[in-house]
């Protein structure tokens, strides 16, 4: 059952999330914990791009999901934290795909990808279970949250792709009645705040922002759908995960990278 919270107009939710993202991004740029080099990466074209927008949008996404259920906000935070671990510790790791990362611990290695898979896959079912009363609905709700987090990160290989993968599916949620509208609007606000700098190749979400915003989008989807909708929405990320390398390569090629 969805927790009852004071409803905020959807336009206000959108604006608040966008403002939180922009303000947090600015604060991180100014403070640059650990030094500015720590917050800069090369993008697909070899340009130096900062990724302060990743943690900033993750914070906004967690606030959005937390208004549905605290466990949903926690799942978004876990998704962002696992993504941040990979952004810091996994930089330069050539391994791609679930099999490569899940097989690494057998060789005594703990990769950033393995941390993401295990952390998000553990947190999402807990959050999903909080949304639905019937056991048969709890499992697909968790799959939607975890799968959407991984899917958004999977397509975030070119400027604007990750934010676009959040904005497009979240938009219909604004028109629906029920609990999904407010978190969908807030998730869109956080993603929209990143788009100008992302498309301008001045900023990027990286794994931190992509996973967190994907999980927030998944939480909104899980909140607003019944069993049939959950199963349908769970199918896409599961299919994408099964052929992750091909999907990522196709999106990158489509972007002209």
C-alpha positions as a Python dict, from the first residue, in 0.01 Angstrom:
ca = {
    (1, 'X'): (0, 0, 0),
    (2, 'X'): (129, 344, -88),
    (3, 'X'): (199, 573, 203),
    (4, 'X'): (-27, 877, 227),
    (5, 'X'): (171, 1198, 197),
    (6, 'X'): (73, 1558, 160),
    (7, 'X'): (20, 1609, -211),
    (8, 'X'): (221, 1872, -388),
    (9, 'X'): (113, 2013, -726),
    (10, 'X'): (299, 1834, -1001),
    (11, 'X'): (438, 2156, -1142),
    (12, 'X'): (572, 2240, -796),
    (13, 'X'): (729, 1894, -766),
    (14, 'X'): (896, 1939, -1105),
    (15, 'X'): (1027, 2284, -1013),
    (16, 'X'): (1149, 2182, -668),
    (17, 'X'): (1342, 1881, -801),
    (18, 'X'): (1494, 2091, -1078),
    (19, 'X'): (1596, 2359, -827),
    (20, 'X'): (1750, 2104, -588),
    (21, 'X'): (1949, 1954, -875),
    (22, 'X'): (2080, 2289, -998),
    (23, 'X'): (2167, 2420, -651),
    (24, 'X'): (2340, 2096, -546),
    (25, 'X'): (2532, 2090, -874),
    (26, 'X'): (2654, 2445, -818),
    (27, 'X'): (2758, 2371, -460),
    (28, 'X'): (2955, 2064, -567),
    (29, 'X'): (3127, 2260, -842),
    (30, 'X'): (3235, 2527, -594),
    (31, 'X'): (3341, 2288, -318),
    (32, 'X'): (3482, 2010, -542),
    (33, 'X'): (3552, 1769, -253),
    (34, 'X'): (3884, 1594, -311),
    (35, 'X'): (3987, 1839, -580),
    (36, 'X'): (3842, 1943, -915),
    (37, 'X'): (4019, 1661, -1102),
    (38, 'X'): (3813, 1413, -904),
    (39, 'X'): (3495, 1555, -1057),
    (40, 'X'): (3607, 1559, -1418),
    (41, 'X'): (3608, 1282, -1678),
    (42, 'X'): (3663, 1246, -2052),
    (43, 'X'): (3344, 1198, -2251),
    (44, 'X'): (3291, 992, -2566),
    (45, 'X'): (3454, 1264, -2777),
    (46, 'X'): (3755, 1309, -2550),
    (47, 'X'): (3633, 1637, -2401),
    (48, 'X'): (3676, 1707, -2030),
    (49, 'X'): (3333, 1711, -1866),
    (50, 'X'): (3236, 1752, -1500),
    (51, 'X'): (2990, 1513, -1336),
    (52, 'X'): (2867, 1709, -1032),
    (53, 'X'): (2520, 1680, -1183),
    (54, 'X'): (2524, 1306, -1110),
    (55, 'X'): (2517, 1323, -728),
    (56, 'X'): (2298, 1633, -742),
    (57, 'X'): (2030, 1464, -951),
    (58, 'X'): (2059, 1152, -734),
    (59, 'X'): (1972, 1360, -427),
    (60, 'X'): (1671, 1510, -603),
    (61, 'X'): (1560, 1167, -724),
    (62, 'X'): (1583, 1025, -373),
    (63, 'X'): (1365, 1308, -240),
    (64, 'X'): (1109, 1239, -512),
    (65, 'X'): (1093, 865, -447),
    (66, 'X'): (1100, 915, -71),
    (67, 'X'): (770, 1099, -90),
    (68, 'X'): (607, 774, -204),
    (69, 'X'): (780, 552, 46),
    (70, 'X'): (1094, 604, 256),
    (71, 'X'): (1216, 265, 130),
    (72, 'X'): (1188, 392, -228),
    (73, 'X'): (1400, 695, -142),
    (74, 'X'): (1651, 463, 23),
    (75, 'X'): (1662, 245, -290),
    (76, 'X'): (1739, 551, -503),
    (77, 'X'): (2015, 653, -261),
    (78, 'X'): (2160, 301, -275),
    (79, 'X'): (2148, 311, -656),
    (80, 'X'): (2328, 645, -657),
    (81, 'X'): (2583, 534, -398),
    (82, 'X'): (2662, 214, -589),
    (83, 'X'): (2696, 417, -906),
    (84, 'X'): (2929, 660, -728),
    (85, 'X'): (3146, 371, -612),
    (86, 'X'): (3182, 258, -971),
    (87, 'X'): (3248, 614, -1089),
    (88, 'X'): (3536, 645, -844),
    (89, 'X'): (3669, 290, -808),
    (90, 'X'): (3573, 144, -1144),
    (91, 'X'): (3716, 413, -1370),
    (92, 'X'): (3915, 251, -1649),
    (93, 'X'): (3777, -100, -1593),
    (94, 'X'): (3734, -245, -1946),
    (95, 'X'): (3481, -510, -1840),
    (96, 'X'): (3129, -471, -1973),
    (97, 'X'): (2813, -667, -1913),
    (98, 'X'): (2664, -856, -1620),
    (99, 'X'): (2856, -1178, -1681),
    (100, 'X'): (3197, -1012, -1670),
    (101, 'X'): (3128, -830, -1345),
    (102, 'X'): (2950, -1117, -1171),
    (103, 'X'): (3235, -1350, -1264),
    (104, 'X'): (3505, -1119, -1126),
    (105, 'X'): (3455, -1215, -756),
    (106, 'X'): (3541, -1576, -845),
    (107, 'X'): (3886, -1442, -937),
    (108, 'X'): (3916, -1251, -611),
    (109, 'X'): (3814, -915, -759),
    (110, 'X'): (3529, -688, -656),
    (111, 'X'): (3447, -461, -947),
    (112, 'X'): (3237, -146, -943),
    (113, 'X'): (2989, -323, -1170),
    (114, 'X'): (2952, -609, -923),
    (115, 'X'): (2887, -362, -641),
    (116, 'X'): (2617, -193, -848),
    (117, 'X'): (2449, -519, -940),
    (118, 'X'): (2446, -658, -588),
    (119, 'X'): (2358, -333, -410),
    (120, 'X'): (2076, -224, -639),
    (121, 'X'): (1943, -579, -674),
    (122, 'X'): (1921, -602, -295),
    (123, 'X'): (1763, -263, -227),
    (124, 'X'): (1508, -254, -510),
    (125, 'X'): (1305, -562, -404),
    (126, 'X'): (1273, -422, -52),
    (127, 'X'): (1137, -97, -192),
    (128, 'X'): (914, -281, -438),
    (129, 'X'): (768, -491, -159),
    (130, 'X'): (659, -175, 19),
    (131, 'X'): (445, -63, -276),
    (132, 'X'): (217, -362, -308),
    (133, 'X'): (18, -572, -68),
    (134, 'X'): (-5, -888, -279),
    (135, 'X'): (309, -1103, -297),
    (136, 'X'): (271, -1154, -673),
    (137, 'X'): (291, -775, -719),
    (138, 'X'): (591, -721, -494),
    (139, 'X'): (839, -908, -712),
    (140, 'X'): (770, -726, -1040),
    (141, 'X'): (769, -392, -857),
    (142, 'X'): (1123, -461, -738),
    (143, 'X'): (1227, -573, -1086),
    (144, 'X'): (1092, -249, -1233),
    (145, 'X'): (1295, -35, -991),
    (146, 'X'): (1620, -228, -1032),
    (147, 'X'): (1574, -287, -1404),
    (148, 'X'): (1495, 75, -1484),
    (149, 'X'): (1801, 189, -1289),
    (150, 'X'): (2025, -40, -1495),
    (151, 'X'): (1847, 44, -1822),
    (152, 'X'): (1893, 421, -1790),
    (153, 'X'): (2261, 368, -1714),
    (154, 'X'): (2291, 130, -2008),
    (155, 'X'): (2177, 390, -2261),
    (156, 'X'): (2368, 681, -2104),
    (157, 'X'): (2658, 659, -2348),
    (158, 'X'): (2606, 985, -2538),
    (159, 'X'): (2516, 1341, -2432),
    (160, 'X'): (2153, 1363, -2323),
    (161, 'X'): (2076, 993, -2364),
    (162, 'X'): (2038, 911, -1993),
    (163, 'X'): (1828, 1218, -1913),
    (164, 'X'): (1618, 1156, -2224),
    (165, 'X'): (1560, 797, -2116),
    (166, 'X'): (1407, 936, -1797),
    (167, 'X'): (1209, 1226, -1942),
    (168, 'X'): (1027, 1035, -2217),
    (169, 'X'): (882, 749, -2007),
    (170, 'X'): (806, 977, -1708),
    (171, 'X'): (598, 1221, -1913),
    (172, 'X'): (283, 1001, -1936),
    (173, 'X'): (285, 976, -1556),
    (174, 'X'): (202, 1345, -1537),
    (175, 'X'): (-134, 1279, -1702),
    (176, 'X'): (-232, 986, -1484),
    (177, 'X'): (-435, 1006, -1168),
    (178, 'X'): (-303, 845, -855),
    (179, 'X'): (27, 829, -669),
    (180, 'X'): (261, 819, -969),
    (181, 'X'): (209, 1177, -1085),
    (182, 'X'): (407, 1364, -822),
    (183, 'X'): (720, 1142, -822),
    (184, 'X'): (711, 1127, -1204),
    (185, 'X'): (706, 1508, -1216),
    (186, 'X'): (989, 1537, -964),
    (187, 'X'): (1201, 1280, -1146),
    (188, 'X'): (1144, 1471, -1470),
    (189, 'X'): (1246, 1794, -1297),
    (190, 'X'): (1575, 1645, -1183),
    (191, 'X'): (1648, 1506, -1529),
    (192, 'X'): (1543, 1825, -1708),
    (193, 'X'): (1778, 2033, -1493),
    (194, 'X'): (2072, 1831, -1629),
    (195, 'X'): (1975, 1834, -1998),
    (196, 'X'): (2119, 2172, -2108),
    (197, 'X'): (2467, 2105, -1969),
    (198, 'X'): (2451, 1738, -2069),
    (199, 'X'): (2366, 1812, -2432),
    (200, 'X'): (2621, 2095, -2432),
    (201, 'X'): (2886, 1843, -2319),
    (202, 'X'): (2961, 2048, -2008),
    (203, 'X'): (2825, 1789, -1762),
    (204, 'X'): (2732, 1424, -1744),
    (205, 'X'): (2526, 1202, -1517),
    (206, 'X'): (2771, 912, -1507),
    (207, 'X'): (2667, 602, -1316),
    (208, 'X'): (2573, 798, -1003),
    (209, 'X'): (2302, 1005, -1167),
    (210, 'X'): (2190, 753, -1428),
    (211, 'X'): (2129, 473, -1178),
    (212, 'X'): (1962, 701, -925),
    (213, 'X'): (1730, 871, -1173),
    (214, 'X'): (1649, 533, -1327),
    (215, 'X'): (1557, 395, -986),
    (216, 'X'): (1342, 703, -915),
    (217, 'X'): (1165, 656, -1247),
    (218, 'X'): (1115, 289, -1164),
    (219, 'X'): (964, 384, -829),
    (220, 'X'): (715, 616, -998),
    (221, 'X'): (624, 343, -1247),
    (222, 'X'): (583, 86, -970),
    (223, 'X'): (363, 322, -771),
    (224, 'X'): (127, 385, -1059),
    (225, 'X'): (77, 39, -1209),
    (226, 'X'): (-107, -277, -1126),
    (227, 'X'): (15, -628, -1192),
    (228, 'X'): (-25, -625, -1570),
    (229, 'X'): (149, -288, -1598),
    (230, 'X'): (431, -396, -1370),
    (231, 'X'): (497, -710, -1571),
    (232, 'X'): (496, -512, -1896),
    (233, 'X'): (733, -247, -1759),
    (234, 'X'): (961, -513, -1611),
    (235, 'X'): (1001, -689, -1946),
    (236, 'X'): (1193, -410, -2122),
    (237, 'X'): (1481, -370, -1874),
    (238, 'X'): (1512, -745, -1832),
    (239, 'X'): (1538, -788, -2210),
    (240, 'X'): (1788, -503, -2232),
    (241, 'X'): (1998, -649, -1952),
    (242, 'X'): (2011, -984, -2132),
    (243, 'X'): (2187, -821, -2425),
    (244, 'X'): (2344, -525, -2246),
    (245, 'X'): (2659, -490, -2452),
    (246, 'X'): (2464, -492, -2780),
    (247, 'X'): (2214, -233, -2656),
    (248, 'X'): (2485, -2, -2527),
    (249, 'X'): (2685, -35, -2849),
    (250, 'X'): (2377, 32, -3060),
    (251, 'X'): (2287, 347, -2868),
    (252, 'X'): (2646, 471, -2889),
    (253, 'X'): (2658, 406, -3263),
    (254, 'X'): (2322, 576, -3311),
    (255, 'X'): (2460, 883, -3135),
    (256, 'X'): (2738, 910, -3382),
    (257, 'X'): (3011, 854, -3124),
}
